[in-house]
């Protein structure tokens, strides 16, 4: 009889323990869910190892004639339930650990809202603000070509994330299609409408944040009318979330982005702030509020806090000072496990990223379906379907949390990891 290797967790050699970063956060989240997986826990190592990692060199010619090399990644964490799905991030601090964690959170998110996708994520270690339009196009096209061996409409479907938008998706779709010799609209989502994009996709993540936020607020007896809102990150997710909450009667009292932190207890004018950000690239210089320090942002007197920028923002340092009753994670991975525990002790309800920001990938799924059938739905139809998916998923996760007396994050992991590992078990191991 052959010996069976012990089913213990060992770290991959390509990611030393001291460089675990966000992947370490994810591993701790998996450890927390393992006791709830019953007999499926024998498959849990599947969740702790990405299925496939591709690291690519991206050489491009800069406008000044020099050749620059950038590092790019595409990680497919799990494809048991369907093709990989997840965004592409352009940021100077992108690391393998970050992309691995983001790809795993996509697996959990997609399974949590029951989309027929696995999880994947990509990124380039570059500050796109330092690139000209031509350089940005060249880096996007070369990256797409390099990862072209593992992406495709039925293999892995990228989408926008931090610092990538529909223009970048158009270049990615075109590059992949040129290499394939036929137009493949379904290879990316978040495309321009004219290229097979979906109505409602741009606002979808913020709309999802708002939808689950309303559901959570109702359950803790928090009235949205007059509620005070603080938002970190005023990009796609933060700005749309803020706008929808303000339309529902809330006041945006504080906002922070990479340029500045602003406070106005009477409420900032969201439309004017959006126009300012569009014109100036950030909230800095907006006159309808006073400036506060970045640290003060976390101490602002508010009812709802939406982190919608980067990961690991709510930490054991600032979690004890947060005054919100409800935190809705627009960003991926904004709360460390230590901060999670502090917030739970303080009875602050956290709606975790893996459900709160799933609106984007849900409408990405609708976009992918529409591209396959070449039949496009109305915006009302898309928004109605999105709201139903988000409400149903939230309700299921809320019930799971009540049954097991766990946080919404662990409940989402219970629902999602059970679905992923059931698929894993049903498919069996090859060979
Ligand atoms: P974006 O590029 O449109 O906006 C990012 C925002 O974060 C900007 O306002 C930027 O100024 C701010 N920011 C960057 N660094 C910061 C810092 N150090 N401190 C404070 N603010 C900072 O990106 P986005 O698409 O809105 O994504 C925001 C978050 O939401 C990310 O974590 C992303 O992974 C997540 N997310 C996005 C989508 C989507 O559909 N766009 C879907 C799911 C999750």
Short mmCIF file of N, CA and C in Angstrom, two decimals, residues 156-305:
data_model
loop_
_atom_site.label_atom_id
_atom_site.label_comp_id
_atom_site.label_asym_id
_atom_site.label_seq_id
_atom_site.Cartn_x
_atom_site.Cartn_y
_atom_site.Cartn_z
N UNK A 156 -10.65 31.71 -18.05
CA UNK A 156 -10.38 32.70 -17.00
C UNK A 156 -10.69 34.07 -17.60
N UNK A 157 -11.54 34.82 -16.92
CA UNK A 157 -12.09 36.05 -17.50
C UNK A 157 -11.72 37.25 -16.62
N UNK A 158 -10.70 38.04 -17.00
CA UNK A 158 -10.33 39.23 -16.22
C UNK A 158 -11.39 40.33 -16.26
N UNK A 159 -11.20 41.31 -15.40
CA UNK A 159 -12.14 42.45 -15.26
C UNK A 159 -11.38 43.62 -14.66
N UNK A 160 -12.02 44.80 -14.54
CA UNK A 160 -11.31 45.93 -13.94
C UNK A 160 -11.12 45.78 -12.44
N UNK A 161 -10.08 46.40 -11.92
CA UNK A 161 -9.87 46.53 -10.48
C UNK A 161 -9.18 47.89 -10.28
N UNK A 162 -8.42 48.03 -9.21
CA UNK A 162 -7.81 49.33 -8.92
C UNK A 162 -6.96 49.79 -10.12
N UNK A 163 -7.23 51.01 -10.56
CA UNK A 163 -6.49 51.67 -11.65
C UNK A 163 -6.65 51.01 -13.02
N UNK A 164 -7.63 50.15 -13.19
CA UNK A 164 -7.93 49.66 -14.54
C UNK A 164 -9.41 49.95 -14.80
N UNK A 165 -9.73 50.23 -16.04
CA UNK A 165 -11.09 50.66 -16.35
C UNK A 165 -11.53 50.06 -17.69
N UNK A 166 -12.64 50.55 -18.22
CA UNK A 166 -13.18 49.95 -19.45
C UNK A 166 -12.26 50.15 -20.65
N UNK A 167 -11.46 51.21 -20.63
CA UNK A 167 -10.51 51.41 -21.74
C UNK A 167 -9.44 50.32 -21.72
N UNK A 168 -8.96 50.00 -20.53
CA UNK A 168 -7.97 48.92 -20.39
C UNK A 168 -8.60 47.58 -20.81
N UNK A 169 -9.89 47.39 -20.45
CA UNK A 169 -10.56 46.13 -20.83
C UNK A 169 -10.71 46.05 -22.36
N UNK A 170 -10.95 47.18 -23.00
CA UNK A 170 -11.08 47.18 -24.47
C UNK A 170 -9.76 46.75 -25.11
N UNK A 171 -8.64 47.26 -24.58
CA UNK A 171 -7.31 46.86 -25.12
C UNK A 171 -7.06 45.38 -24.87
N UNK A 172 -7.47 44.91 -23.68
CA UNK A 172 -7.25 43.48 -23.37
C UNK A 172 -8.08 42.60 -24.31
N UNK A 173 -9.33 42.99 -24.52
CA UNK A 173 -10.21 42.21 -25.41
C UNK A 173 -9.63 42.20 -26.83
N UNK A 174 -9.18 43.37 -27.28
CA UNK A 174 -8.64 43.46 -28.64
C UNK A 174 -7.37 42.63 -28.79
N UNK A 175 -6.47 42.71 -27.81
CA UNK A 175 -5.21 41.97 -27.89
C UNK A 175 -5.47 40.46 -27.93
N UNK A 176 -6.31 39.99 -27.02
CA UNK A 176 -6.62 38.56 -27.00
C UNK A 176 -7.25 38.14 -28.33
N UNK A 177 -8.18 38.96 -28.83
CA UNK A 177 -8.88 38.63 -30.08
C UNK A 177 -7.92 38.60 -31.26
N UNK A 178 -6.97 39.56 -31.30
CA UNK A 178 -5.97 39.58 -32.38
C UNK A 178 -5.15 38.28 -32.37
N UNK A 179 -4.75 37.86 -31.17
CA UNK A 179 -3.94 36.64 -31.07
C UNK A 179 -4.73 35.40 -31.44
N UNK A 180 -6.05 35.42 -31.15
CA UNK A 180 -6.91 34.26 -31.43
C UNK A 180 -7.37 34.23 -32.89
N UNK A 181 -7.39 35.41 -33.51
CA UNK A 181 -7.87 35.49 -34.90
C UNK A 181 -9.39 35.62 -35.01
N UNK A 182 -10.05 35.88 -33.90
CA UNK A 182 -11.49 36.15 -33.95
C UNK A 182 -11.89 36.99 -32.74
N UNK A 183 -12.94 37.76 -32.92
CA UNK A 183 -13.35 38.66 -31.83
C UNK A 183 -13.96 37.86 -30.68
N UNK A 184 -13.34 37.98 -29.50
CA UNK A 184 -13.79 37.22 -28.33
C UNK A 184 -14.24 38.20 -27.25
N UNK A 185 -15.47 38.68 -27.36
CA UNK A 185 -15.93 39.69 -26.40
C UNK A 185 -15.96 39.14 -24.97
N UNK A 186 -16.24 37.83 -24.84
CA UNK A 186 -16.39 37.23 -23.50
C UNK A 186 -15.10 36.98 -22.75
N UNK A 187 -13.94 37.44 -23.27
CA UNK A 187 -12.67 37.17 -22.58
C UNK A 187 -12.45 38.09 -21.38
N UNK A 188 -13.07 39.27 -21.40
CA UNK A 188 -13.00 40.17 -20.24
C UNK A 188 -14.38 40.74 -19.99
N UNK A 189 -14.65 41.17 -18.77
CA UNK A 189 -15.87 41.91 -18.49
C UNK A 189 -15.50 43.32 -18.02
N UNK A 190 -16.52 44.17 -17.91
CA UNK A 190 -16.24 45.57 -17.59
C UNK A 190 -15.80 46.32 -18.83
N UNK A 191 -16.24 45.83 -20.01
CA UNK A 191 -15.87 46.46 -21.29
C UNK A 191 -16.79 47.67 -21.58
N UNK A 192 -16.40 48.51 -22.53
CA UNK A 192 -17.34 49.56 -22.98
C UNK A 192 -18.60 48.90 -23.55
N UNK A 193 -19.73 49.59 -23.41
CA UNK A 193 -21.01 49.05 -23.88
C UNK A 193 -20.92 48.69 -25.37
N UNK A 194 -20.22 49.53 -26.14
CA UNK A 194 -20.14 49.32 -27.59
C UNK A 194 -19.39 48.04 -27.96
N UNK A 195 -18.64 47.48 -27.00
CA UNK A 195 -17.87 46.26 -27.29
C UNK A 195 -18.42 45.05 -26.54
N UNK A 196 -19.70 45.07 -26.22
CA UNK A 196 -20.28 43.92 -25.51
C UNK A 196 -20.30 44.08 -24.01
N UNK A 197 -20.06 45.31 -23.53
CA UNK A 197 -20.16 45.56 -22.10
C UNK A 197 -21.61 45.55 -21.65
N UNK A 198 -21.80 45.49 -20.34
CA UNK A 198 -23.17 45.44 -19.83
C UNK A 198 -23.58 46.78 -19.25
N UNK A 199 -24.82 47.15 -19.49
CA UNK A 199 -25.37 48.31 -18.80
C UNK A 199 -25.29 48.02 -17.29
N UNK A 200 -25.06 49.02 -16.51
CA UNK A 200 -25.06 48.86 -15.05
C UNK A 200 -23.79 48.29 -14.47
N UNK A 201 -22.79 47.88 -15.30
CA UNK A 201 -21.59 47.25 -14.75
C UNK A 201 -20.75 48.24 -13.94
N UNK A 202 -20.62 49.46 -14.46
CA UNK A 202 -19.75 50.45 -13.81
C UNK A 202 -20.21 50.74 -12.37
N UNK A 203 -21.54 50.79 -12.20
CA UNK A 203 -22.08 51.13 -10.88
C UNK A 203 -22.34 49.89 -10.02
N UNK A 204 -22.12 48.68 -10.60
CA UNK A 204 -22.63 47.45 -9.96
C UNK A 204 -22.04 47.18 -8.58
N UNK A 205 -20.73 47.41 -8.41
CA UNK A 205 -20.13 47.10 -7.11
C UNK A 205 -20.70 48.03 -6.04
N UNK A 206 -20.77 49.32 -6.37
CA UNK A 206 -21.34 50.28 -5.42
C UNK A 206 -22.81 49.97 -5.14
N UNK A 207 -23.55 49.56 -6.14
CA UNK A 207 -24.96 49.23 -5.95
C UNK A 207 -25.10 48.00 -5.04
N UNK A 208 -24.18 47.06 -5.21
CA UNK A 208 -24.19 45.87 -4.35
C UNK A 208 -23.85 46.24 -2.90
N UNK A 209 -22.84 47.12 -2.73
CA UNK A 209 -22.48 47.60 -1.39
C UNK A 209 -23.70 48.24 -0.73
N UNK A 210 -24.39 49.06 -1.50
CA UNK A 210 -25.58 49.76 -0.99
C UNK A 210 -26.68 48.75 -0.64
N UNK A 211 -26.90 47.78 -1.50
CA UNK A 211 -28.00 46.81 -1.29
C UNK A 211 -27.79 46.00 -0.02
N UNK A 212 -26.58 45.44 0.16
CA UNK A 212 -26.34 44.66 1.39
C UNK A 212 -26.25 45.58 2.61
N UNK A 213 -25.81 46.83 2.39
CA UNK A 213 -25.77 47.79 3.49
C UNK A 213 -27.17 48.07 4.04
N UNK A 214 -28.13 48.22 3.14
CA UNK A 214 -29.52 48.46 3.56
C UNK A 214 -30.04 47.23 4.32
N UNK A 215 -29.74 46.05 3.78
CA UNK A 215 -30.20 44.81 4.44
C UNK A 215 -29.62 44.70 5.85
N UNK A 216 -28.31 44.97 5.97
CA UNK A 216 -27.65 44.86 7.28
C UNK A 216 -28.20 45.92 8.23
N UNK A 217 -28.37 47.16 7.72
CA UNK A 217 -28.86 48.25 8.58
C UNK A 217 -30.24 47.91 9.14
N UNK A 218 -31.10 47.36 8.29
CA UNK A 218 -32.44 46.98 8.75
C UNK A 218 -32.36 45.99 9.90
N UNK A 219 -31.44 45.02 9.78
CA UNK A 219 -31.36 43.96 10.79
C UNK A 219 -30.82 44.46 12.13
N UNK A 220 -30.08 45.58 12.12
CA UNK A 220 -29.60 46.10 13.41
C UNK A 220 -30.37 47.37 13.81
N UNK A 221 -31.46 47.64 13.09
CA UNK A 221 -32.32 48.77 13.47
C UNK A 221 -31.69 50.13 13.22
N UNK A 222 -30.84 50.21 12.19
CA UNK A 222 -30.19 51.49 11.86
C UNK A 222 -30.95 52.16 10.72
N UNK A 223 -31.45 53.36 10.98
CA UNK A 223 -32.21 54.10 9.97
C UNK A 223 -31.24 54.79 9.00
N UNK A 224 -31.42 54.58 7.70
CA UNK A 224 -30.51 55.20 6.73
C UNK A 224 -30.75 56.70 6.63
N UNK A 225 -32.02 57.11 6.80
CA UNK A 225 -32.31 58.54 6.72
C UNK A 225 -31.58 59.25 7.86
N UNK A 226 -30.69 60.15 7.48
CA UNK A 226 -29.93 60.89 8.48
C UNK A 226 -28.68 60.18 8.97
N UNK A 227 -28.46 58.91 8.52
CA UNK A 227 -27.26 58.18 8.97
C UNK A 227 -26.01 58.89 8.45
N UNK A 228 -24.94 58.89 9.27
CA UNK A 228 -23.69 59.55 8.87
C UNK A 228 -22.71 58.50 8.34
N UNK A 229 -22.16 58.85 7.19
CA UNK A 229 -21.38 57.89 6.41
C UNK A 229 -19.94 58.38 6.26
N UNK A 230 -18.95 57.48 6.43
CA UNK A 230 -17.55 57.81 6.14
C UNK A 230 -17.05 56.82 5.10
N UNK A 231 -16.39 57.32 4.07
CA UNK A 231 -15.96 56.45 2.97
C UNK A 231 -14.47 56.64 2.71
N UNK A 232 -13.71 55.54 2.74
CA UNK A 232 -12.30 55.60 2.36
C UNK A 232 -12.17 55.11 0.93
N UNK A 233 -11.62 55.94 0.05
CA UNK A 233 -11.54 55.61 -1.38
C UNK A 233 -12.74 56.23 -2.06
N UNK A 234 -12.47 57.12 -3.02
CA UNK A 234 -13.58 57.74 -3.73
C UNK A 234 -13.43 57.47 -5.22
N UNK A 235 -13.17 56.20 -5.54
CA UNK A 235 -13.08 55.78 -6.93
C UNK A 235 -14.39 55.15 -7.35
N UNK A 236 -14.31 54.15 -8.19
CA UNK A 236 -15.52 53.50 -8.69
C UNK A 236 -16.43 53.04 -7.55
N UNK A 237 -15.88 52.26 -6.63
CA UNK A 237 -16.71 51.66 -5.58
C UNK A 237 -17.15 52.69 -4.55
N UNK A 238 -16.20 53.47 -4.04
CA UNK A 238 -16.51 54.43 -2.98
C UNK A 238 -17.48 55.50 -3.42
N UNK A 239 -17.25 56.07 -4.60
CA UNK A 239 -18.10 57.19 -5.05
C UNK A 239 -19.53 56.73 -5.33
N UNK A 240 -19.68 55.58 -5.99
CA UNK A 240 -21.04 55.11 -6.30
C UNK A 240 -21.78 54.71 -5.02
N UNK A 241 -21.08 54.03 -4.11
CA UNK A 241 -21.70 53.67 -2.82
C UNK A 241 -22.17 54.93 -2.10
N UNK A 242 -21.28 55.92 -2.01
CA UNK A 242 -21.62 57.17 -1.31
C UNK A 242 -22.84 57.82 -1.96
N UNK A 243 -22.84 57.86 -3.27
CA UNK A 243 -23.94 58.51 -3.99
C UNK A 243 -25.28 57.83 -3.68
N UNK A 244 -25.30 56.50 -3.70
CA UNK A 244 -26.56 55.78 -3.47
C UNK A 244 -27.03 55.95 -2.02
N UNK A 245 -26.10 55.91 -1.07
CA UNK A 245 -26.50 56.12 0.33
C UNK A 245 -27.03 57.54 0.54
N UNK A 246 -26.38 58.52 -0.08
CA UNK A 246 -26.83 59.90 0.07
C UNK A 246 -28.21 60.07 -0.59
N UNK A 247 -28.42 59.45 -1.73
CA UNK A 247 -29.74 59.51 -2.38
C UNK A 247 -30.82 58.90 -1.48
N UNK A 248 -30.40 57.93 -0.63
CA UNK A 248 -31.37 57.27 0.27
C UNK A 248 -31.53 58.04 1.58
N UNK A 249 -30.84 59.20 1.72
CA UNK A 249 -31.06 60.04 2.89
C UNK A 249 -29.90 60.11 3.87
N UNK A 250 -28.78 59.41 3.58
CA UNK A 250 -27.61 59.47 4.48
C UNK A 250 -26.79 60.73 4.18
N UNK A 251 -25.86 61.07 5.09
CA UNK A 251 -24.95 62.21 4.89
C UNK A 251 -23.52 61.69 4.85
N UNK A 252 -22.79 62.09 3.82
CA UNK A 252 -21.37 61.71 3.72
C UNK A 252 -20.58 62.71 4.57
N UNK A 253 -20.12 62.29 5.76
CA UNK A 253 -19.45 63.24 6.65
C UNK A 253 -17.94 63.23 6.52
N UNK A 254 -17.38 62.12 5.99
CA UNK A 254 -15.91 62.07 5.84
C UNK A 254 -15.52 61.24 4.64
N UNK A 255 -14.47 61.66 3.99
CA UNK A 255 -13.97 60.91 2.83
C UNK A 255 -12.44 61.00 2.81
N UNK A 256 -11.85 59.89 2.40
CA UNK A 256 -10.38 59.88 2.32
C UNK A 256 -9.99 59.19 1.02
N UNK A 257 -9.04 59.78 0.32
CA UNK A 257 -8.45 59.04 -0.81
C UNK A 257 -6.94 59.20 -0.77
N UNK A 258 -6.25 58.85 -1.85
CA UNK A 258 -4.78 58.89 -1.79
C UNK A 258 -4.26 60.32 -1.76
N UNK A 259 -5.13 61.31 -1.97
CA UNK A 259 -4.65 62.69 -2.02
C UNK A 259 -4.93 63.48 -0.74
N UNK A 260 -6.00 63.14 0.01
CA UNK A 260 -6.34 63.92 1.20
C UNK A 260 -7.48 63.26 1.98
N UNK A 261 -7.75 63.83 3.18
CA UNK A 261 -8.85 63.36 4.03
C UNK A 261 -9.72 64.57 4.37
N UNK A 262 -11.02 64.46 4.12
CA UNK A 262 -11.93 65.60 4.30
C UNK A 262 -13.05 65.27 5.25
N UNK A 263 -13.55 66.30 5.97
CA UNK A 263 -14.59 66.10 6.98
C UNK A 263 -15.58 67.26 6.94
N UNK A 264 -16.85 66.93 6.98
CA UNK A 264 -17.89 67.95 7.08
C UNK A 264 -19.08 67.31 7.79
N UNK A 265 -19.28 67.64 9.07
CA UNK A 265 -20.36 66.99 9.83
C UNK A 265 -21.74 67.25 9.25
N UNK A 266 -21.89 68.31 8.45
CA UNK A 266 -23.21 68.61 7.86
C UNK A 266 -23.41 67.80 6.57
N UNK A 267 -22.37 67.15 6.08
CA UNK A 267 -22.49 66.35 4.86
C UNK A 267 -21.83 67.00 3.66
N UNK A 268 -21.00 66.24 2.96
CA UNK A 268 -20.36 66.75 1.74
C UNK A 268 -21.32 66.62 0.56
N UNK A 269 -21.17 67.51 -0.41
CA UNK A 269 -21.97 67.45 -1.63
C UNK A 269 -21.32 66.39 -2.55
N UNK A 270 -21.95 65.21 -2.64
CA UNK A 270 -21.32 64.08 -3.35
C UNK A 270 -21.17 64.37 -4.85
N UNK A 271 -22.18 64.98 -5.45
CA UNK A 271 -22.11 65.25 -6.90
C UNK A 271 -20.96 66.22 -7.19
N UNK A 272 -20.85 67.27 -6.35
CA UNK A 272 -19.78 68.26 -6.54
C UNK A 272 -18.41 67.59 -6.31
N UNK A 273 -18.34 66.70 -5.32
CA UNK A 273 -17.07 66.01 -5.04
C UNK A 273 -16.69 65.08 -6.21
N UNK A 274 -17.69 64.42 -6.78
CA UNK A 274 -17.41 63.56 -7.94
C UNK A 274 -16.85 64.38 -9.10
N UNK A 275 -17.46 65.55 -9.33
CA UNK A 275 -16.99 66.41 -10.42
C UNK A 275 -15.57 66.88 -10.13
N UNK A 276 -15.29 67.21 -8.86
CA UNK A 276 -13.95 67.67 -8.48
C UNK A 276 -12.91 66.57 -8.72
N UNK A 277 -13.26 65.34 -8.30
CA UNK A 277 -12.32 64.22 -8.45
C UNK A 277 -12.05 63.95 -9.93
N UNK A 278 -13.12 64.06 -10.74
CA UNK A 278 -12.96 63.84 -12.18
C UNK A 278 -12.00 64.88 -12.78
N UNK A 279 -12.13 66.11 -12.30
CA UNK A 279 -11.31 67.19 -12.86
C UNK A 279 -9.88 67.18 -12.32
N UNK A 280 -9.69 66.79 -11.04
CA UNK A 280 -8.38 66.95 -10.39
C UNK A 280 -7.70 65.64 -10.00
N UNK A 281 -8.38 64.51 -10.19
CA UNK A 281 -7.74 63.22 -9.91
C UNK A 281 -7.77 62.80 -8.45
N UNK A 282 -8.43 63.57 -7.59
CA UNK A 282 -8.51 63.20 -6.17
C UNK A 282 -9.32 64.23 -5.41
N UNK A 283 -9.56 63.96 -4.12
CA UNK A 283 -10.42 64.86 -3.34
C UNK A 283 -9.67 66.12 -2.88
N UNK A 284 -8.32 66.10 -2.93
CA UNK A 284 -7.53 67.24 -2.47
C UNK A 284 -7.96 68.52 -3.19
N UNK A 285 -8.13 69.58 -2.39
CA UNK A 285 -8.49 70.87 -2.97
C UNK A 285 -9.98 71.11 -3.01
N UNK A 286 -10.79 70.13 -2.62
CA UNK A 286 -12.25 70.33 -2.61
C UNK A 286 -12.58 71.28 -1.47
N UNK A 287 -13.41 72.27 -1.74
CA UNK A 287 -13.59 73.35 -0.76
C UNK A 287 -14.78 73.12 0.20
N UNK A 288 -15.65 72.16 -0.10
CA UNK A 288 -16.84 71.99 0.75
C UNK A 288 -16.62 71.19 2.01
N UNK A 289 -15.41 71.21 2.59
CA UNK A 289 -15.14 70.42 3.80
C UNK A 289 -13.83 70.89 4.41
N UNK A 290 -13.58 70.50 5.67
CA UNK A 290 -12.29 70.82 6.28
C UNK A 290 -11.36 69.62 6.15
N UNK A 291 -10.06 69.90 6.18
CA UNK A 291 -9.08 68.81 6.09
C UNK A 291 -8.82 68.24 7.48
N UNK A 292 -8.72 66.93 7.57
CA UNK A 292 -8.30 66.29 8.81
C UNK A 292 -7.12 65.36 8.48
N UNK A 293 -6.47 64.84 9.50
CA UNK A 293 -5.31 63.96 9.23
C UNK A 293 -5.82 62.57 8.81
N UNK A 294 -4.99 61.79 8.12
CA UNK A 294 -5.41 60.44 7.73
C UNK A 294 -5.84 59.60 8.95
N UNK A 295 -5.12 59.73 10.08
CA UNK A 295 -5.46 58.94 11.27
C UNK A 295 -6.82 59.33 11.84
N UNK A 296 -7.15 60.63 11.76
CA UNK A 296 -8.44 61.10 12.32
C UNK A 296 -9.63 60.52 11.58
N UNK A 297 -9.42 60.12 10.31
CA UNK A 297 -10.53 59.57 9.52
C UNK A 297 -11.21 58.42 10.26
N UNK A 298 -10.39 57.57 10.90
CA UNK A 298 -10.94 56.36 11.54
C UNK A 298 -11.67 56.67 12.83
N UNK A 299 -11.49 57.88 13.36
CA UNK A 299 -12.13 58.25 14.63
C UNK A 299 -13.36 59.11 14.41
N UNK A 300 -13.71 59.36 13.18
CA UNK A 300 -14.84 60.25 12.87
C UNK A 300 -16.14 59.67 13.44
N UNK A 301 -16.97 60.55 14.01
CA UNK A 301 -18.26 60.12 14.56
C UNK A 301 -19.21 59.83 13.38
N UNK A 302 -19.49 58.56 13.15
CA UNK A 302 -20.35 58.19 12.02
C UNK A 302 -21.11 56.91 12.36
N UNK A 303 -22.10 56.59 11.53
CA UNK A 303 -22.89 55.36 11.75
C UNK A 303 -22.42 54.24 10.85
N UNK A 304 -22.05 54.61 9.62
CA UNK A 304 -21.65 53.60 8.64
C UNK A 304 -20.26 53.96 8.10
N UNK A 305 -19.38 52.97 8.06
CA UNK A 305 -18.03 53.18 7.51
C UNK A 305 -17.85 52.24 6.33
#
